Amino acid sequence: MARTIQQQISILQLVLAMFNTSPGAANLRILSSQLTNDQSLVNLAQSLAESALFIGKDYAALSAAEFAATFVDDLFGDRVSTINKTLIFDFIANQMAIGVTQSELISELTGVFSSIPPSDTNWGKAALHYNTCNAAKIIDHLLADTFVPADKAIVTDHMVTQMAAGKTFGAMIVWAIDTLDRADHDNLVWGKAAALFKNRIEVSKYYSIDEASNAIDLVALQQILSGVTVDADSIGAAKAAIDDLINLNNCLLDTDNKYFQLNKVFKDKKRNLVLMSRRRSMAAELIT
């Protein structure tokens, strides 16, 4: 099935919201294939959110025990009891001993954990903190410096409240994107943010679609977009910077970039959906 330009733009918007960057042509193809395989944008956002890439951690070199300890600490901090942290540690260690991967466990545990209500006596405090940090990340990426911190916090709190009422994080990411995309540039509240969003998406399109360049180092791509402002003149400067990088790096054919390979997010999800569903149920029973 052919990818429509609107599908591709939706993916550019999603990657900007979640990773503050442009996907590059290779990642764009991967995400487009997910949409054409009947995965909705909401589900795609949820899948990406349940990954080490979104968390911003690289656990690959850790042993099973090191991963279990580090991931449990990253996920819960000191907001749950030692006993409950030990329960999750043992669950991870036991699952890895029978061949379950880091990626699968991250997906399963974060998916379950993000749905825990703040009122839960065992896990609620940690879940609220986790969801708030994730929502704040999305809002920071989308609004940048067009909103003051206090106003960003209001939008973040709305997202978290909706999640507590049953909305998924993926649904709230898409809500934030749609709200900004539909905003009039003359709107007193959202206007500057909407203009910035439009300009950054145009630069992202230039890199990933028009020039069809593959992903380079994630930080470098984020720096390219960071130069875009609400001023339309910044678009030309950003495109010129992309041209310079393409010329310097022979089209940026870095297809094995270890920092931004979205194909790895979906690889383990395809291994055995029945077993993954069963493990997610086990994780849900453990946490809830």
PDB file of C-alpha atoms in Angstrom:
ATOM      1  CA  MET A   1       0.000   0.000   0.000  1.00  0.00           C
ATOM      2  CA  ALA A   2       1.405   3.378  -0.999  1.00  0.00           C
ATOM      3  CA  ARG A   3       2.195   5.805   1.753  1.00  0.00           C
ATOM      4  CA  THR A   4       0.286   9.077   1.532  1.00  0.00           C
ATOM      5  CA  ILE A   5       1.997  12.380   2.175  1.00  0.00           C
ATOM      6  CA  GLN A   6      -0.385  12.933   5.115  1.00  0.00           C
ATOM      7  CA  GLN A   7       0.724   9.645   6.675  1.00  0.00           C
ATOM      8  CA  GLN A   8       4.322  10.713   6.344  1.00  0.00           C
ATOM      9  CA  ILE A   9       3.623  14.156   7.804  1.00  0.00           C
ATOM     10  CA  SER A  10       1.821  12.507  10.732  1.00  0.00           C
ATOM     11  CA  ILE A  11       4.921  10.427  11.386  1.00  0.00           C
ATOM     12  CA  LEU A  12       7.157  13.501  11.216  1.00  0.00           C
ATOM     13  CA  GLN A  13       4.891  15.151  13.779  1.00  0.00           C
ATOM     14  CA  LEU A  14       4.949  12.098  16.019  1.00  0.00           C
ATOM     15  CA  VAL A  15       8.741  11.772  15.962  1.00  0.00           C
ATOM     16  CA  LEU A  16       9.118  15.482  16.691  1.00  0.00           C
ATOM     17  CA  ALA A  17       6.748  15.196  19.657  1.00  0.00           C
ATOM     18  CA  MET A  18       8.419  12.107  21.105  1.00  0.00           C
ATOM     19  CA  PHE A  19      12.094  12.530  20.211  1.00  0.00           C
ATOM     20  CA  ASN A  20      12.442  16.212  19.303  1.00  0.00           C
ATOM     21  CA  THR A  21      13.961  15.327  15.943  1.00  0.00           C
ATOM     22  CA  SER A  22      13.318  14.272  12.358  1.00  0.00           C
ATOM     23  CA  PRO A  23      13.155  10.525  11.706  1.00  0.00           C
ATOM     24  CA  GLY A  24      15.309  10.321   8.571  1.00  0.00           C
ATOM     25  CA  ALA A  25      14.251   8.364   5.496  1.00  0.00           C
ATOM     26  CA  ALA A  26      15.027   4.887   6.878  1.00  0.00           C
ATOM     27  CA  ASN A  27      13.065   5.405  10.091  1.00  0.00           C
ATOM     28  CA  LEU A  28      10.259   7.052   8.120  1.00  0.00           C
ATOM     29  CA  ARG A  29       9.916   3.918   6.002  1.00  0.00           C
ATOM     30  CA  ILE A  30       9.821   1.735   9.107  1.00  0.00           C
ATOM     31  CA  LEU A  31       7.123   3.797  10.796  1.00  0.00           C
ATOM     32  CA  SER A  32       5.138   4.147   7.579  1.00  0.00           C
ATOM     33  CA  SER A  33       5.058   0.375   7.228  1.00  0.00           C
ATOM     34  CA  GLN A  34       3.598   0.162  10.727  1.00  0.00           C
ATOM     35  CA  LEU A  35       0.752   2.473   9.720  1.00  0.00           C
ATOM     36  CA  THR A  36       0.067   0.650   6.474  1.00  0.00           C
ATOM     37  CA  ASN A  37      -0.136  -2.587   8.468  1.00  0.00           C
ATOM     38  CA  ASP A  38      -3.271  -1.219  10.163  1.00  0.00           C
ATOM     39  CA  GLN A  39      -1.566   0.153  13.254  1.00  0.00           C
ATOM     40  CA  SER A  40      -3.173   3.465  14.205  1.00  0.00           C
ATOM     41  CA  LEU A  41      -1.101   6.531  15.002  1.00  0.00           C
ATOM     42  CA  VAL A  42      -2.220   6.219  18.625  1.00  0.00           C
ATOM     43  CA  ASN A  43      -0.978   2.631  18.827  1.00  0.00           C
ATOM     44  CA  LEU A  44       2.229   3.586  17.055  1.00  0.00           C
ATOM     45  CA  ALA A  45       2.823   6.327  19.635  1.00  0.00           C
ATOM     46  CA  GLN A  46       2.151   3.863  22.446  1.00  0.00           C
ATOM     47  CA  SER A  47       4.593   1.327  20.992  1.00  0.00           C
ATOM     48  CA  LEU A  48       7.333   3.938  20.754  1.00  0.00           C
ATOM     49  CA  ALA A  49       6.629   5.138  24.298  1.00  0.00           C
ATOM     50  CA  GLU A  50       7.158   1.606  25.597  1.00  0.00           C
ATOM     51  CA  SER A  51      10.808   1.516  24.530  1.00  0.00           C
ATOM     52  CA  ALA A  52      14.266   2.213  25.888  1.00  0.00           C
ATOM     53  CA  LEU A  53      14.667   4.724  23.067  1.00  0.00           C
ATOM     54  CA  PHE A  54      11.886   6.905  24.466  1.00  0.00           C
ATOM     55  CA  ILE A  55      13.090   6.409  28.014  1.00  0.00           C
ATOM     56  CA  GLY A  56      16.467   7.638  26.773  1.00  0.00           C
ATOM     57  CA  LYS A  57      18.476   4.762  28.191  1.00  0.00           C
ATOM     58  CA  ASP A  58      20.823   2.232  26.604  1.00  0.00           C
ATOM     59  CA  TYR A  59      20.648  -1.008  28.571  1.00  0.00           C
ATOM     60  CA  ALA A  60      22.058  -3.259  25.840  1.00  0.00           C
ATOM     61  CA  ALA A  61      25.466  -3.863  27.426  1.00  0.00           C
ATOM     62  CA  LEU A  62      24.087  -4.758  30.857  1.00  0.00           C
ATOM     63  CA  SER A  63      23.848  -8.268  32.231  1.00  0.00           C
ATOM     64  CA  ALA A  64      20.420  -9.597  33.214  1.00  0.00           C
ATOM     65  CA  ALA A  65      20.955  -8.707  36.869  1.00  0.00           C
ATOM     66  CA  GLU A  66      22.375  -5.272  36.034  1.00  0.00           C
ATOM     67  CA  PHE A  67      19.490  -4.535  33.697  1.00  0.00           C
ATOM     68  CA  ALA A  68      16.914  -5.641  36.254  1.00  0.00           C
ATOM     69  CA  ALA A  69      18.419  -3.450  38.970  1.00  0.00           C
ATOM     70  CA  THR A  70      18.920  -0.411  36.744  1.00  0.00           C
ATOM     71  CA  PHE A  71      15.548  -0.579  35.027  1.00  0.00           C
ATOM     72  CA  VAL A  72      13.655  -1.078  38.288  1.00  0.00           C
ATOM     73  CA  ASP A  73      15.401   1.949  39.747  1.00  0.00           C
ATOM     74  CA  ASP A  74      14.740   4.032  36.616  1.00  0.00           C
ATOM     75  CA  LEU A  75      11.078   3.052  36.598  1.00  0.00           C
ATOM     76  CA  PHE A  76      10.232   3.353  40.292  1.00  0.00           C
ATOM     77  CA  GLY A  77      12.999   5.293  41.999  1.00  0.00           C
ATOM     78  CA  ASP A  78      12.310   5.498  45.731  1.00  0.00           C
ATOM     79  CA  ARG A  79       8.547   5.847  45.203  1.00  0.00           C
ATOM     80  CA  VAL A  80       7.647   2.220  45.923  1.00  0.00           C
ATOM     81  CA  SER A  81       8.614  -0.071  48.771  1.00  0.00           C
ATOM     82  CA  THR A  82      11.738  -2.194  48.709  1.00  0.00           C
ATOM     83  CA  ILE A  83       9.534  -5.285  48.759  1.00  0.00           C
ATOM     84  CA  ASN A  84       7.670  -4.235  45.630  1.00  0.00           C
ATOM     85  CA  LYS A  85      10.874  -3.301  43.841  1.00  0.00           C
ATOM     86  CA  THR A  86      12.217  -6.753  44.686  1.00  0.00           C
ATOM     87  CA  LEU A  87       9.090  -8.353  43.214  1.00  0.00           C
ATOM     88  CA  ILE A  88       9.679  -6.612  39.889  1.00  0.00           C
ATOM     89  CA  PHE A  89      13.414  -7.357  40.004  1.00  0.00           C
ATOM     90  CA  ASP A  90      12.704 -11.059  40.459  1.00  0.00           C
ATOM     91  CA  PHE A  91      10.081 -11.016  37.693  1.00  0.00           C
ATOM     92  CA  ILE A  92      12.578  -9.464  35.246  1.00  0.00           C
ATOM     93  CA  ALA A  93      15.390 -11.818  36.226  1.00  0.00           C
ATOM     94  CA  ASN A  94      13.170 -14.889  35.914  1.00  0.00           C
ATOM     95  CA  GLN A  95      11.777 -13.828  32.540  1.00  0.00           C
ATOM     96  CA  MET A  96      15.236 -13.092  31.132  1.00  0.00           C
ATOM     97  CA  ALA A  97      16.419 -16.499  32.340  1.00  0.00           C
ATOM     98  CA  ILE A  98      13.900 -18.110  29.978  1.00  0.00           C
ATOM     99  CA  GLY A  99      14.848 -15.932  27.022  1.00  0.00           C
ATOM    100  CA  VAL A 100      12.652 -12.851  27.263  1.00  0.00           C
ATOM    101  CA  THR A 101      14.481  -9.801  25.905  1.00  0.00           C
ATOM    102  CA  GLN A 102      15.105  -6.412  27.468  1.00  0.00           C
ATOM    103  CA  SER A 103      12.911  -4.760  24.822  1.00  0.00           C
ATOM    104  CA  GLU A 104       9.989  -7.061  25.536  1.00  0.00           C
ATOM    105  CA  LEU A 105      10.205  -6.492  29.285  1.00  0.00           C
ATOM    106  CA  ILE A 106      10.482  -2.727  28.898  1.00  0.00           C
ATOM    107  CA  SER A 107       7.403  -2.728  26.666  1.00  0.00           C
ATOM    108  CA  GLU A 108       5.378  -4.966  28.957  1.00  0.00           C
ATOM    109  CA  LEU A 109       6.245  -3.284  32.243  1.00  0.00           C
ATOM    110  CA  THR A 110       5.985   0.321  31.070  1.00  0.00           C
ATOM    111  CA  GLY A 111       2.703  -0.446  29.316  1.00  0.00           C
ATOM    112  CA  VAL A 112       1.204  -1.855  32.501  1.00  0.00           C
ATOM    113  CA  PHE A 113       2.801   0.691  34.823  1.00  0.00           C
ATOM    114  CA  SER A 114       1.586   3.748  32.892  1.00  0.00           C
ATOM    115  CA  SER A 115      -2.039   2.660  33.379  1.00  0.00           C
ATOM    116  CA  ILE A 116      -1.838   2.495  37.193  1.00  0.00           C
ATOM    117  CA  PRO A 117      -4.077   5.165  38.814  1.00  0.00           C
ATOM    118  CA  PRO A 118      -2.449   7.683  41.182  1.00  0.00           C
ATOM    119  CA  SER A 119      -4.746   6.425  43.958  1.00  0.00           C
ATOM    120  CA  ASP A 120      -3.107   2.982  43.987  1.00  0.00           C
ATOM    121  CA  THR A 121      -1.538   2.606  47.421  1.00  0.00           C
ATOM    122  CA  ASN A 122       1.440   0.546  46.257  1.00  0.00           C
ATOM    123  CA  TRP A 123       2.320   1.923  42.847  1.00  0.00           C
ATOM    124  CA  GLY A 124       0.293   5.122  42.412  1.00  0.00           C
ATOM    125  CA  LYS A 125       2.915   7.632  43.526  1.00  0.00           C
ATOM    126  CA  ALA A 126       5.538   6.182  41.211  1.00  0.00           C
ATOM    127  CA  ALA A 127       3.087   5.863  38.302  1.00  0.00           C
ATOM    128  CA  LEU A 128       2.014   9.498  38.675  1.00  0.00           C
ATOM    129  CA  HIS A 129       5.627  10.635  38.634  1.00  0.00           C
ATOM    130  CA  TYR A 130       6.397   8.448  35.607  1.00  0.00           C
ATOM    131  CA  ASN A 131       3.383   9.662  33.627  1.00  0.00           C
ATOM    132  CA  THR A 132       4.006  13.295  34.557  1.00  0.00           C
ATOM    133  CA  CYS A 133       7.633  13.136  33.408  1.00  0.00           C
ATOM    134  CA  ASN A 134       6.627  11.503  30.129  1.00  0.00           C
ATOM    135  CA  ALA A 135       3.876  14.037  29.451  1.00  0.00           C
ATOM    136  CA  ALA A 136       6.218  16.915  30.319  1.00  0.00           C
ATOM    137  CA  LYS A 137       8.745  15.572  27.814  1.00  0.00           C
ATOM    138  CA  ILE A 138       6.148  15.682  25.029  1.00  0.00           C
ATOM    139  CA  ILE A 139       5.051  19.190  25.958  1.00  0.00           C
ATOM    140  CA  ASP A 140       8.640  20.443  26.111  1.00  0.00           C
ATOM    141  CA  HIS A 141       9.324  19.043  22.643  1.00  0.00           C
ATOM    142  CA  LEU A 142       6.200  20.549  21.134  1.00  0.00           C
ATOM    143  CA  LEU A 143       6.040  23.939  22.833  1.00  0.00           C
ATOM    144  CA  ALA A 144       9.748  24.647  23.427  1.00  0.00           C
ATOM    145  CA  ASP A 145      10.110  28.244  24.632  1.00  0.00           C
ATOM    146  CA  THR A 146       6.749  29.474  23.290  1.00  0.00           C
ATOM    147  CA  PHE A 147       5.112  28.714  26.665  1.00  0.00           C
ATOM    148  CA  VAL A 148       6.392  29.646  30.114  1.00  0.00           C
ATOM    149  CA  PRO A 149       6.970  26.706  32.506  1.00  0.00           C
ATOM    150  CA  ALA A 150       3.785  27.389  34.485  1.00  0.00           C
ATOM    151  CA  ASP A 151       1.633  27.186  31.352  1.00  0.00           C
ATOM    152  CA  LYS A 152       3.443  24.050  30.182  1.00  0.00           C
ATOM    153  CA  ALA A 153       2.620  22.500  33.548  1.00  0.00           C
ATOM    154  CA  ILE A 154      -1.100  23.170  32.992  1.00  0.00           C
ATOM    155  CA  VAL A 155      -1.038  21.268  29.691  1.00  0.00           C
ATOM    156  CA  THR A 156       1.018  18.484  31.251  1.00  0.00           C
ATOM    157  CA  ASP A 157      -1.445  18.160  34.121  1.00  0.00           C
ATOM    158  CA  HIS A 158      -4.318  17.897  31.631  1.00  0.00           C
ATOM    159  CA  MET A 159      -2.596  15.010  29.869  1.00  0.00           C
ATOM    160  CA  VAL A 160      -1.929  13.203  33.145  1.00  0.00           C
ATOM    161  CA  THR A 161      -5.512  13.749  34.327  1.00  0.00           C
ATOM    162  CA  GLN A 162      -6.856  12.254  31.108  1.00  0.00           C
ATOM    163  CA  MET A 163      -4.544   9.267  31.516  1.00  0.00           C
ATOM    164  CA  ALA A 164      -5.807   8.757  35.070  1.00  0.00           C
ATOM    165  CA  ALA A 165      -9.322   8.702  33.590  1.00  0.00           C
ATOM    166  CA  GLY A 166      -8.396   5.880  31.205  1.00  0.00           C
ATOM    167  CA  LYS A 167      -6.760   7.469  28.172  1.00  0.00           C
ATOM    168  CA  THR A 168      -3.525   5.874  26.994  1.00  0.00           C
ATOM    169  CA  PHE A 169      -0.309   7.838  26.784  1.00  0.00           C
ATOM    170  CA  GLY A 170      -0.320   7.239  23.027  1.00  0.00           C
ATOM    171  CA  ALA A 171      -3.768   8.818  22.755  1.00  0.00           C
ATOM    172  CA  MET A 172      -2.637  11.874  24.693  1.00  0.00           C
ATOM    173  CA  ILE A 173       0.457  12.283  22.529  1.00  0.00           C
ATOM    174  CA  VAL A 174      -1.753  12.344  19.432  1.00  0.00           C
ATOM    175  CA  TRP A 175      -4.135  14.754  21.204  1.00  0.00           C
ATOM    176  CA  ALA A 176      -1.263  17.166  21.889  1.00  0.00           C
ATOM    177  CA  ILE A 177      -0.095  16.971  18.268  1.00  0.00           C
ATOM    178  CA  ASP A 178      -3.599  17.491  16.859  1.00  0.00           C
ATOM    179  CA  THR A 179      -4.309  20.400  19.212  1.00  0.00           C
ATOM    180  CA  LEU A 180      -1.168  22.190  18.078  1.00  0.00           C
ATOM    181  CA  ASP A 181      -1.610  21.314  14.412  1.00  0.00           C
ATOM    182  CA  ARG A 182      -5.157  22.753  14.341  1.00  0.00           C
ATOM    183  CA  ALA A 183      -4.313  25.953  16.224  1.00  0.00           C
ATOM    184  CA  ASP A 184      -4.519  29.230  14.332  1.00  0.00           C
ATOM    185  CA  HIS A 185      -1.225  31.077  14.173  1.00  0.00           C
ATOM    186  CA  ASP A 186      -3.016  34.233  15.386  1.00  0.00           C
ATOM    187  CA  ASN A 187      -4.285  32.483  18.499  1.00  0.00           C
ATOM    188  CA  LEU A 188      -3.117  34.381  21.569  1.00  0.00           C
ATOM    189  CA  VAL A 189      -2.351  31.210  23.535  1.00  0.00           C
ATOM    190  CA  TRP A 190      -1.243  28.650  20.938  1.00  0.00           C
ATOM    191  CA  GLY A 191      -0.257  30.856  17.979  1.00  0.00           C
ATOM    192  CA  LYS A 192       3.516  30.989  18.482  1.00  0.00           C
ATOM    193  CA  ALA A 193       3.713  27.305  19.338  1.00  0.00           C
ATOM    194  CA  ALA A 194       1.681  26.437  16.226  1.00  0.00           C
ATOM    195  CA  ALA A 195       3.965  28.540  14.016  1.00  0.00           C
ATOM    196  CA  LEU A 196       7.067  26.932  15.516  1.00  0.00           C
ATOM    197  CA  PHE A 197       5.571  23.481  15.018  1.00  0.00           C
ATOM    198  CA  LYS A 198       4.749  24.188  11.366  1.00  0.00           C
ATOM    199  CA  ASN A 199       8.255  25.510  10.668  1.00  0.00           C
ATOM    200  CA  ARG A 200       9.968  22.573  12.348  1.00  0.00           C
ATOM    201  CA  ILE A 201       7.834  20.067  10.460  1.00  0.00           C
ATOM    202  CA  GLU A 202       8.760  21.777   7.188  1.00  0.00           C
ATOM    203  CA  VAL A 203      12.455  21.354   8.005  1.00  0.00           C
ATOM    204  CA  SER A 204      11.858  17.771   9.109  1.00  0.00           C
ATOM    205  CA  LYS A 205      10.095  17.088   5.803  1.00  0.00           C
ATOM    206  CA  TYR A 206      13.018  18.561   3.899  1.00  0.00           C
ATOM    207  CA  TYR A 207      15.458  16.228   5.625  1.00  0.00           C
ATOM    208  CA  SER A 208      13.458  12.999   5.688  1.00  0.00           C
ATOM    209  CA  ILE A 209      11.269  13.258   2.568  1.00  0.00           C
ATOM    210  CA  ASP A 210      12.598  15.843   0.125  1.00  0.00           C
ATOM    211  CA  GLU A 211      16.252  14.905   0.566  1.00  0.00           C
ATOM    212  CA  ALA A 212      15.438  11.351   1.712  1.00  0.00           C
ATOM    213  CA  SER A 213      18.451  11.388   4.019  1.00  0.00           C
ATOM    214  CA  ASN A 214      18.947   8.626   6.535  1.00  0.00           C
ATOM    215  CA  ALA A 215      19.219   9.131  10.275  1.00  0.00           C
ATOM    216  CA  ILE A 216      22.454  10.452  11.675  1.00  0.00           C
ATOM    217  CA  ASP A 217      23.369  10.888  15.304  1.00  0.00           C
ATOM    218  CA  LEU A 218      20.216  11.776  17.237  1.00  0.00           C
ATOM    219  CA  VAL A 219      21.826  14.729  18.989  1.00  0.00           C
ATOM    220  CA  ALA A 220      22.981  16.201  15.675  1.00  0.00           C
ATOM    221  CA  LEU A 221      19.473  15.979  14.222  1.00  0.00           C
ATOM    222  CA  GLN A 222      18.013  17.600  17.304  1.00  0.00           C
ATOM    223  CA  GLN A 223      20.485  20.444  16.908  1.00  0.00           C
ATOM    224  CA  ILE A 224      19.350  20.974  13.320  1.00  0.00           C
ATOM    225  CA  LEU A 225      15.755  21.437  14.409  1.00  0.00           C
ATOM    226  CA  SER A 226      16.723  23.471  17.460  1.00  0.00           C
ATOM    227  CA  GLY A 227      17.733  26.325  15.150  1.00  0.00           C
ATOM    228  CA  VAL A 228      14.183  26.648  13.831  1.00  0.00           C
ATOM    229  CA  THR A 229      12.091  29.417  15.394  1.00  0.00           C
ATOM    230  CA  VAL A 230       8.677  31.009  14.878  1.00  0.00           C
ATOM    231  CA  ASP A 231      10.378  33.196  12.256  1.00  0.00           C
ATOM    232  CA  ALA A 232       9.882  31.695   8.784  1.00  0.00           C
ATOM    233  CA  ASP A 233      13.374  32.873   7.806  1.00  0.00           C
ATOM    234  CA  SER A 234      14.852  30.259  10.138  1.00  0.00           C
ATOM    235  CA  ILE A 235      13.590  27.523   7.796  1.00  0.00           C
ATOM    236  CA  GLY A 236      16.028  28.478   5.069  1.00  0.00           C
ATOM    237  CA  ALA A 237      18.942  28.542   7.482  1.00  0.00           C
ATOM    238  CA  ALA A 238      18.044  25.103   8.828  1.00  0.00           C
ATOM    239  CA  LYS A 239      17.745  23.647   5.335  1.00  0.00           C
ATOM    240  CA  ALA A 240      21.133  25.111   4.427  1.00  0.00           C
ATOM    241  CA  ALA A 241      22.630  23.455   7.508  1.00  0.00           C
ATOM    242  CA  ILE A 242      21.157  20.128   6.385  1.00  0.00           C
ATOM    243  CA  ASP A 243      22.649  20.602   2.910  1.00  0.00           C
ATOM    244  CA  ASP A 244      26.048  21.233   4.459  1.00  0.00           C
ATOM    245  CA  LEU A 245      25.820  18.057   6.523  1.00  0.00           C
ATOM    246  CA  ILE A 246      24.733  16.015   3.526  1.00  0.00           C
ATOM    247  CA  ASN A 247      27.652  17.290   1.464  1.00  0.00           C
ATOM    248  CA  LEU A 248      30.089  16.759   4.325  1.00  0.00           C
ATOM    249  CA  ASN A 249      28.964  13.228   5.162  1.00  0.00           C
ATOM    250  CA  ASN A 250      28.273  11.826   1.697  1.00  0.00           C
ATOM    251  CA  CYS A 251      24.473  11.889   2.040  1.00  0.00           C
ATOM    252  CA  LEU A 252      24.586  10.846   5.705  1.00  0.00           C
ATOM    253  CA  LEU A 253      24.186   7.169   4.888  1.00  0.00           C
ATOM    254  CA  ASP A 254      24.447   6.098   8.503  1.00  0.00           C
ATOM    255  CA  THR A 255      21.991   3.218   8.331  1.00  0.00           C
ATOM    256  CA  ASP A 256      23.518   1.422  11.319  1.00  0.00           C
ATOM    257  CA  ASN A 257      23.185   4.292  13.764  1.00  0.00           C
ATOM    258  CA  LYS A 258      22.937   2.694  17.200  1.00  0.00           C
ATOM    259  CA  TYR A 259      21.262   5.696  18.778  1.00  0.00           C
ATOM    260  CA  PHE A 260      18.181   6.084  16.604  1.00  0.00           C
ATOM    261  CA  GLN A 261      17.124   2.804  15.052  1.00  0.00           C
ATOM    262  CA  LEU A 262      13.366   2.621  15.288  1.00  0.00           C
ATOM    263  CA  ASN A 263      13.266  -0.822  13.678  1.00  0.00           C
ATOM    264  CA  LYS A 264      14.604  -2.258  16.942  1.00  0.00           C
ATOM    265  CA  VAL A 265      11.526  -0.992  18.769  1.00  0.00           C
ATOM    266  CA  PHE A 266       9.275  -3.269  16.731  1.00  0.00           C
ATOM    267  CA  LYS A 267      11.556  -6.244  16.180  1.00  0.00           C
ATOM    268  CA  ASP A 268      10.819  -8.038  19.439  1.00  0.00           C
ATOM    269  CA  LYS A 269       7.126  -7.166  19.291  1.00  0.00           C
ATOM    270  CA  LYS A 270       6.783  -9.457  16.285  1.00  0.00           C
ATOM    271  CA  ARG A 271       8.487 -12.491  17.833  1.00  0.00           C
ATOM    272  CA  ASN A 272       5.517 -14.046  19.533  1.00  0.00           C
ATOM    273  CA  LEU A 273       2.444 -11.937  20.183  1.00  0.00           C
ATOM    274  CA  VAL A 274       0.664 -14.676  22.155  1.00  0.00           C
ATOM    275  CA  LEU A 275       3.511 -15.077  24.625  1.00  0.00           C
ATOM    276  CA  MET A 276       3.953 -11.309  24.902  1.00  0.00           C
ATOM    277  CA  SER A 277       0.256 -10.914  25.745  1.00  0.00           C
ATOM    278  CA  ARG A 278       0.571 -13.625  28.392  1.00  0.00           C
ATOM    279  CA  ARG A 279       3.626 -11.952  29.949  1.00  0.00           C
ATOM    280  CA  ARG A 280       1.883  -8.575  29.976  1.00  0.00           C
ATOM    281  CA  SER A 281      -0.956 -10.218  31.875  1.00  0.00           C
ATOM    282  CA  MET A 282       1.578 -11.642  34.322  1.00  0.00           C
ATOM    283  CA  ALA A 283       3.138  -8.201  34.760  1.00  0.00           C
ATOM    284  CA  ALA A 284      -0.302  -6.667  35.312  1.00  0.00           C
ATOM    285  CA  GLU A 285      -1.093  -9.221  38.014  1.00  0.00           C
ATOM    286  CA  LEU A 286       2.238  -8.546  39.684  1.00  0.00           C
ATOM    287  CA  ILE A 287       1.847  -4.760  39.742  1.00  0.00           C
ATOM    288  CA  THR A 288      -1.883  -4.566  40.357  1.00  0.00           C
TER     289      THR A 288
END
